[in-house]
PDB file of C-alpha atoms in Angstrom:
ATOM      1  CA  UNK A   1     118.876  59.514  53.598  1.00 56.00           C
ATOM      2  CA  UNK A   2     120.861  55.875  53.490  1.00 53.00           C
ATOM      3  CA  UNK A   3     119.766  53.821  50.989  1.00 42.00           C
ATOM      4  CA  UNK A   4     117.563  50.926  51.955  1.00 51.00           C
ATOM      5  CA  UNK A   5     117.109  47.384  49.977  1.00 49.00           C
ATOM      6  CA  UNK A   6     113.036  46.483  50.415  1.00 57.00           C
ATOM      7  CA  UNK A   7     113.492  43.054  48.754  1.00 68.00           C
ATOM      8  CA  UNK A   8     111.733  40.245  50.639  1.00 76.00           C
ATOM      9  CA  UNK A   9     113.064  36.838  50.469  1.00 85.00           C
ATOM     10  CA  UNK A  10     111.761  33.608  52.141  1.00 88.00           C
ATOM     11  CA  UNK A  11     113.839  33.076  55.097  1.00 92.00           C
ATOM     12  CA  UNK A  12     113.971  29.215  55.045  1.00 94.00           C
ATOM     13  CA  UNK A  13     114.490  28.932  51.924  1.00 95.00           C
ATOM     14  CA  UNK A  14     117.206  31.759  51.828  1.00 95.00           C
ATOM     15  CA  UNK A  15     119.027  29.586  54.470  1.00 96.00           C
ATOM     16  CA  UNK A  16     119.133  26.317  52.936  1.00 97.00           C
ATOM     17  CA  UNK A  17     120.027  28.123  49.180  1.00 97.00           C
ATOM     18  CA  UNK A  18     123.249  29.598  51.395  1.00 97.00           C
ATOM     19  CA  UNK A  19     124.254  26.229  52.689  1.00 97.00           C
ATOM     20  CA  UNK A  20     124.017  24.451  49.606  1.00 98.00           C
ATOM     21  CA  UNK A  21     126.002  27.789  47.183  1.00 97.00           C
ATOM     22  CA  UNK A  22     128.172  27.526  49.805  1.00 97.00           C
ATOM     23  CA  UNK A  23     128.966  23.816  49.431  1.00 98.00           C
ATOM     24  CA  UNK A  24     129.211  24.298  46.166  1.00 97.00           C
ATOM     25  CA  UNK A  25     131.823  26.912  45.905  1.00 97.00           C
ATOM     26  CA  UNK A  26     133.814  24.207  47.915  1.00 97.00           C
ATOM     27  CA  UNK A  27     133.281  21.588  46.035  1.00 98.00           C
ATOM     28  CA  UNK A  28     134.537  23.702  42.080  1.00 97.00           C
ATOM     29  CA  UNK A  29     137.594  24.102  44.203  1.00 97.00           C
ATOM     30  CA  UNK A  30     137.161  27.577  45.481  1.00 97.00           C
ATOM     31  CA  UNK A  31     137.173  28.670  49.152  1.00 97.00           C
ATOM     32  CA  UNK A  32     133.983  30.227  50.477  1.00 97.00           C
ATOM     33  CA  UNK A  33     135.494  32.094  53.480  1.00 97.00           C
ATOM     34  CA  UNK A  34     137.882  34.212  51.556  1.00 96.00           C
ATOM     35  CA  UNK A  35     136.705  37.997  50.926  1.00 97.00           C
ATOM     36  CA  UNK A  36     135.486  38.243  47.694  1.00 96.00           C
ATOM     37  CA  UNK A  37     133.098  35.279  47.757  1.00 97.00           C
ATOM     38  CA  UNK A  38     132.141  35.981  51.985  1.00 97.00           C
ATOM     39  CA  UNK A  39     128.238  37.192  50.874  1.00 97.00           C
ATOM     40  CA  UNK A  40     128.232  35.638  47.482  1.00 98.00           C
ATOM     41  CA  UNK A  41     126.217  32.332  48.456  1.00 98.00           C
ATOM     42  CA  UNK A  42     123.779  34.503  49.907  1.00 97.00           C
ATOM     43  CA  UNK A  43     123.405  36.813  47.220  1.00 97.00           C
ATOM     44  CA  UNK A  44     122.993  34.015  44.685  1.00 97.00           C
ATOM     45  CA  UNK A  45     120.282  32.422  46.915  1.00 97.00           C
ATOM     46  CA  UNK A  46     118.443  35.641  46.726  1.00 96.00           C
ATOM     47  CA  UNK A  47     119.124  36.011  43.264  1.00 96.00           C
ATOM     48  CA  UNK A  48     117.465  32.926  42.607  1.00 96.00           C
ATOM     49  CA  UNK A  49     114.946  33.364  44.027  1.00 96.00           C
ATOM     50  CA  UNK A  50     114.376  36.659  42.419  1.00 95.00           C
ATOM     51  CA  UNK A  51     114.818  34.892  38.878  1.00 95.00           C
ATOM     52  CA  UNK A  52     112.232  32.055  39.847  1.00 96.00           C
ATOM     53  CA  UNK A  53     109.291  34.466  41.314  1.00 95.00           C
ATOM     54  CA  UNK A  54     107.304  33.469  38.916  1.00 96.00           C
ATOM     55  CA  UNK A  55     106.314  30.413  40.679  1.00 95.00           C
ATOM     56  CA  UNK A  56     104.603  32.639  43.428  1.00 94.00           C
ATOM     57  CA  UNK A  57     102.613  34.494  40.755  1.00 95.00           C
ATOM     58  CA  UNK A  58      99.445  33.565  38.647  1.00 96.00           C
ATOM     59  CA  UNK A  59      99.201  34.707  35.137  1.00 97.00           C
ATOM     60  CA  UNK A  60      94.929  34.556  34.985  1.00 96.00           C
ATOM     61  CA  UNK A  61      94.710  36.715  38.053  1.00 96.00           C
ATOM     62  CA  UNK A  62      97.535  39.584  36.475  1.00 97.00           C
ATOM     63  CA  UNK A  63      95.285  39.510  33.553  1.00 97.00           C
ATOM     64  CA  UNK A  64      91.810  39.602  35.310  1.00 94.00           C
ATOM     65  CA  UNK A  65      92.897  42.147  37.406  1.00 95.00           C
ATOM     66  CA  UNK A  66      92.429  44.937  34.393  1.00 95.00           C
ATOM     67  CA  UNK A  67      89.647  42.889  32.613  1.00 96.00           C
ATOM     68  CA  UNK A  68      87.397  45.154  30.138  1.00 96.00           C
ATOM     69  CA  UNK A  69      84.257  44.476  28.279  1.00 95.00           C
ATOM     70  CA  UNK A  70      85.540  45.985  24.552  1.00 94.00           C
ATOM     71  CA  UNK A  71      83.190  45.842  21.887  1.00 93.00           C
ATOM     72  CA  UNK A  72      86.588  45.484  20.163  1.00 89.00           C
ATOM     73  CA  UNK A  73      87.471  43.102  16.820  1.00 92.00           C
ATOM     74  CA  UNK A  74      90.922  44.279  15.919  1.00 95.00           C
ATOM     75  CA  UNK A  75      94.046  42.883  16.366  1.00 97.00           C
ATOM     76  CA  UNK A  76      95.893  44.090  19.473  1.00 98.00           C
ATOM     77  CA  UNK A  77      99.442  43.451  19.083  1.00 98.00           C
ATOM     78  CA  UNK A  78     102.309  44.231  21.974  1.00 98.00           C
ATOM     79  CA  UNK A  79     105.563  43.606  20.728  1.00 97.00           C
ATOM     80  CA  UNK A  80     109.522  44.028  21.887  1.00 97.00           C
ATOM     81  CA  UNK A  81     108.829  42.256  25.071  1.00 98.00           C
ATOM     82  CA  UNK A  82     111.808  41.815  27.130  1.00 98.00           C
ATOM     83  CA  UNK A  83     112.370  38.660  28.578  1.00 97.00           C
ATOM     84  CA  UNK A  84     114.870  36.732  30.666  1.00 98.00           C
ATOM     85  CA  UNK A  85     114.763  32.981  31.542  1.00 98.00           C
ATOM     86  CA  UNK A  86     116.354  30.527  33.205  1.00 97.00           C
ATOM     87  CA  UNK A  87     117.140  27.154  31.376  1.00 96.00           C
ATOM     88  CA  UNK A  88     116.211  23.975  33.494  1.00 97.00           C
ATOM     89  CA  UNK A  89     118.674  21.875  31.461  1.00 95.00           C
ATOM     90  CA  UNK A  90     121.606  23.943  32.383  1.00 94.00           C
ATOM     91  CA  UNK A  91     120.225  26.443  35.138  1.00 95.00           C
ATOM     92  CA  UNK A  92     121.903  29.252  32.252  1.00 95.00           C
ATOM     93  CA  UNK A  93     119.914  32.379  30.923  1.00 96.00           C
ATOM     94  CA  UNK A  94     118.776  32.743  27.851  1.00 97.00           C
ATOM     95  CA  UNK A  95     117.067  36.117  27.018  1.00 97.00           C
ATOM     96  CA  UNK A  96     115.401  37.953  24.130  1.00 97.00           C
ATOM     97  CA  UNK A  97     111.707  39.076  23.348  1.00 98.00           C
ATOM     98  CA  UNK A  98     108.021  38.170  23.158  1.00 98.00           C
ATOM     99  CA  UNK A  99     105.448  39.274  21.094  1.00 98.00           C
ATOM    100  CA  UNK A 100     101.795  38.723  21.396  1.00 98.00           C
ATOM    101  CA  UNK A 101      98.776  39.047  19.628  1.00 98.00           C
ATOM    102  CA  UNK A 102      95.633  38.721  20.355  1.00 98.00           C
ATOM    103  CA  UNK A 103      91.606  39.217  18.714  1.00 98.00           C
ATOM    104  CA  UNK A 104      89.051  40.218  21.561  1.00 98.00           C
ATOM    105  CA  UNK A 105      85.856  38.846  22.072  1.00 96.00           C
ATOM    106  CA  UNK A 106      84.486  41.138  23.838  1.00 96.00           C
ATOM    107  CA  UNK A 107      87.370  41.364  26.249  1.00 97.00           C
ATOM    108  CA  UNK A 108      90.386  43.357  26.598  1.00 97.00           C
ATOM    109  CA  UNK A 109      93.233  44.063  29.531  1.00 97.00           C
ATOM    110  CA  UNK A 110      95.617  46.331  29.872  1.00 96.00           C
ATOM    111  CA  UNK A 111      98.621  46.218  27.542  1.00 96.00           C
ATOM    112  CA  UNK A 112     101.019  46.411  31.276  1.00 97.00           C
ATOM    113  CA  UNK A 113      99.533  43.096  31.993  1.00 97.00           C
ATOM    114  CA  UNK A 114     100.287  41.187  28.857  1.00 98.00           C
ATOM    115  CA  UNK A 115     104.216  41.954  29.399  1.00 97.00           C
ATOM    116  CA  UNK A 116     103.831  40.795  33.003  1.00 97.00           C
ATOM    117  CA  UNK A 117     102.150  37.239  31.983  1.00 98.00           C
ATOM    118  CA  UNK A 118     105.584  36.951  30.351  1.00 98.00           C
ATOM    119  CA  UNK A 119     107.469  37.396  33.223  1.00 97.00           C
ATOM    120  CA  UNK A 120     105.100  35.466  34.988  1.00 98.00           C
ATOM    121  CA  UNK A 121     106.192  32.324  33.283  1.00 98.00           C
ATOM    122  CA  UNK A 122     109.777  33.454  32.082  1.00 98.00           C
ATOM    123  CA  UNK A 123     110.851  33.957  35.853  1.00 98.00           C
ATOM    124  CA  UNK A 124     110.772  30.023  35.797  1.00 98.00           C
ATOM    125  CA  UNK A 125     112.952  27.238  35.035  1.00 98.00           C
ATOM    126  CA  UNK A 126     111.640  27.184  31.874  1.00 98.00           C
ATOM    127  CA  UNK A 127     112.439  25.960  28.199  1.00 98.00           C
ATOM    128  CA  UNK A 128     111.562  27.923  25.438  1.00 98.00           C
ATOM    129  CA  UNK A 129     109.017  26.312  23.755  1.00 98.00           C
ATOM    130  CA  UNK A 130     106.803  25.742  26.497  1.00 98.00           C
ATOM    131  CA  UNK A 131     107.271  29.249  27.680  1.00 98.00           C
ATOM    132  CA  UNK A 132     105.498  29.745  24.470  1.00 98.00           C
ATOM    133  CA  UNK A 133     102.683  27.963  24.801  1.00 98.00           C
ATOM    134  CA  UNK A 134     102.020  28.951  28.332  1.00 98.00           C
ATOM    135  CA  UNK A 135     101.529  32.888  27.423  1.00 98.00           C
ATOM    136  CA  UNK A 136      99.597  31.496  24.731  1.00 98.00           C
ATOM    137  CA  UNK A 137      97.437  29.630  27.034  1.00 98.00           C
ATOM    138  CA  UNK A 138      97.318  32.042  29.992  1.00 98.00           C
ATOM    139  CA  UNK A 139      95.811  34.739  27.332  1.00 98.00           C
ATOM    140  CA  UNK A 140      93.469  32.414  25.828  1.00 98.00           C
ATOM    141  CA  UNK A 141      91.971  30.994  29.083  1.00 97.00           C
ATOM    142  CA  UNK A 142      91.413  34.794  31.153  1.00 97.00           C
ATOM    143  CA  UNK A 143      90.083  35.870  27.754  1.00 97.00           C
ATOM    144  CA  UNK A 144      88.409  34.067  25.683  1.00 97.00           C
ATOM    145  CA  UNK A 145      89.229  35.835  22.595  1.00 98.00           C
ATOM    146  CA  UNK A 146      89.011  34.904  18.224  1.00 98.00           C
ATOM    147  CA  UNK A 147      92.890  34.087  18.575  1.00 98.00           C
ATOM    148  CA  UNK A 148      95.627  34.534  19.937  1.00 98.00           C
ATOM    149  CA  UNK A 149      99.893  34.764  18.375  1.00 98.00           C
ATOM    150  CA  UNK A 150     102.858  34.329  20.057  1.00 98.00           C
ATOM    151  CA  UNK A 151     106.469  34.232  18.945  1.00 98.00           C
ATOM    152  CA  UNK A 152     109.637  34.567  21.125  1.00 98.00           C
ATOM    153  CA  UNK A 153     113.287  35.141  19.760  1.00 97.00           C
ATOM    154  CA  UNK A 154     115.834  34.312  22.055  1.00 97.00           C
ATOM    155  CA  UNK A 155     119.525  33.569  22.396  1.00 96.00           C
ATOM    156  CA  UNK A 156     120.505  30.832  25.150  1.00 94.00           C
ATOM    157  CA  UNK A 157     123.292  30.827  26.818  1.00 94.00           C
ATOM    158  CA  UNK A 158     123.674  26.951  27.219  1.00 90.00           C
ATOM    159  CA  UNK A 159     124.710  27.147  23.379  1.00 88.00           C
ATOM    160  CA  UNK A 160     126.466  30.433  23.557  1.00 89.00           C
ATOM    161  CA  UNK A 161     129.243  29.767  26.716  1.00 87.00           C
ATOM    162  CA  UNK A 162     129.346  25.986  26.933  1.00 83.00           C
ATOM    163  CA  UNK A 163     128.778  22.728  24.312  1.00 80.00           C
ATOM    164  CA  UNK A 164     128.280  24.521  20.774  1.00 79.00           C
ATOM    165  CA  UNK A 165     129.049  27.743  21.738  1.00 78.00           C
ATOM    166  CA  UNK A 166     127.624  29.699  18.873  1.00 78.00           C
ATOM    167  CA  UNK A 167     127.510  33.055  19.642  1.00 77.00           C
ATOM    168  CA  UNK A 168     124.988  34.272  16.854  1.00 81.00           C
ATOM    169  CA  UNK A 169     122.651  31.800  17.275  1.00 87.00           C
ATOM    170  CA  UNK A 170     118.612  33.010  17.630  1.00 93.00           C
ATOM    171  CA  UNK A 171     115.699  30.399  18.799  1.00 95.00           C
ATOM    172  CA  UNK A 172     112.060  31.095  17.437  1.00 97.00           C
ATOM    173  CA  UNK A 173     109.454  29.481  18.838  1.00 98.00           C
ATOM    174  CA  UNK A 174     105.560  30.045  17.868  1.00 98.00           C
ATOM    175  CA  UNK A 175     101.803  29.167  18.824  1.00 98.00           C
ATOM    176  CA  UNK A 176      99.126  29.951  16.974  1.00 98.00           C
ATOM    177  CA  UNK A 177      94.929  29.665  18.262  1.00 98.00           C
ATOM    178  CA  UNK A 178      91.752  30.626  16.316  1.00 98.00           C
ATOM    179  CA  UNK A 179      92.170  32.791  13.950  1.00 98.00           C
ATOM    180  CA  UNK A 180      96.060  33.014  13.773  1.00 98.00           C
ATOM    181  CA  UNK A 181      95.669  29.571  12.831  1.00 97.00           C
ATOM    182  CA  UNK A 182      94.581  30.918   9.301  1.00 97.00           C
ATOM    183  CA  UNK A 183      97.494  31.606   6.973  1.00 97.00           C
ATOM    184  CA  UNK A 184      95.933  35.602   6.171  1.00 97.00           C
ATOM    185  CA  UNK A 185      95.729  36.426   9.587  1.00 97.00           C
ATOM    186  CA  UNK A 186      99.163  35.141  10.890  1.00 97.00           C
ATOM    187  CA  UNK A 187     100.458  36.715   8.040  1.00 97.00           C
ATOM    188  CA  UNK A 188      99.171  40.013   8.810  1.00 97.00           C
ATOM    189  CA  UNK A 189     100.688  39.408  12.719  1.00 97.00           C
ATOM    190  CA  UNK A 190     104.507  38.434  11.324  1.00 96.00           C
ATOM    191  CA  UNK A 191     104.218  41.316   9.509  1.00 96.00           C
ATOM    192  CA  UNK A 192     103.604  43.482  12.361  1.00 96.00           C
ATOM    193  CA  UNK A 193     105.957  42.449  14.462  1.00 95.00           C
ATOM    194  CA  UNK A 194     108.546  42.475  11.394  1.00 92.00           C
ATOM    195  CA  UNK A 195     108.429  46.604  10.496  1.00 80.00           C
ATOM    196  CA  UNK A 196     109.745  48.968  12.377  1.00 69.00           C
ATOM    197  CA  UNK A 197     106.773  52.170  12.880  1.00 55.00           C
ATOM    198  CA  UNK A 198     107.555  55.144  12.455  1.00 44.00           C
TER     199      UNK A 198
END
């Protein structure tokens, strides 16, 4: 059986993304007719679009969507997120992981849906430390709960392959609600996501 691509892209927009990539290529000095750049303005226009879904998807509803009522009090902790962003500064990835926390009150959902709230708002233009606070809001908004943690790590590639260019460089960005706010209970959260279990 031939393979058979089932991505759907917005026509319109697909169209005028082609155009413009394909202007572009002109104007960095390279010539979009010759053979190996032919399809490329059209695959970057779907890329794109690809990398910015998130715009077309709402985090409340992903997380309402497996809502439970818990009688629950621990701390739920998904960690090792993987997570890839574009930069709005420089329109350059920057990639690494999330990990989130959060205390029920008297609601959980499923551990697939607090990953895909970070895709939700990582397949933006984004910068990191809003894409923080957004998770952190999302989760605290569809569930109410004692408190909520999160912390990303990235690396960007704005300071890795252009200005700086510092290869080893990590970003860490954190928000903190309720009861993560107290020093105890944060503590107990970066020291989670810290050890490796075996």
């Amino acid at each position: 059986m031939a393979y058979k691509k089932t991505e759907q892209y917005d026509e319109q927009s697909t169209t005028g993304l082609i155009k413009n990539y394909r202007e572009a290529l002109s104007y960095l000095g390279e010539d979009p007719e010759r053979e190996g750049l032919l399809k490329t303005p059209e695959r970057v226009a779907k890329a794109m679009q690809y990398l910015t879904m998130g715009y077309q998807m709402d985090a409340k509803a992903i997380i309402e969507s497996a809502k439970f009522h818990e009688e629950v009090s621990e701390m739920i902790v998904v960690k090792d997120i993987e997570l890839y962003s574009m930069c709005e500064h420089h329109m350059l990835p920057f990639f690494g992981k999330a990990h989130i926390a959060y205390i029920p009150n008297g609601w959980i959902t499923g551990l697939s849906k607090v990953a895909r709230v970070v895709d939700v708002y990582a397949r933006r233009l984004q910068v990191q430390e809003r894409l923080t606070t957004q998770i952190l809001e999302a989760m605290k908004e569809s569930l109410n709960p004692v408190g909520v943690a999160v912390v990303i790590e990235a690396q960007h590639l704005c300071m890795m392959m252009r200005g700086v260019q510092k290869q080893n460089s990590v970003t860490t960005t954190s928000a903190f609600y309720g009861e993560f706010q107290k020093q105890a209970t944060r503590s107990e959260f970066l020291k989670l996501i810290g050890s490796r279990l075996s």
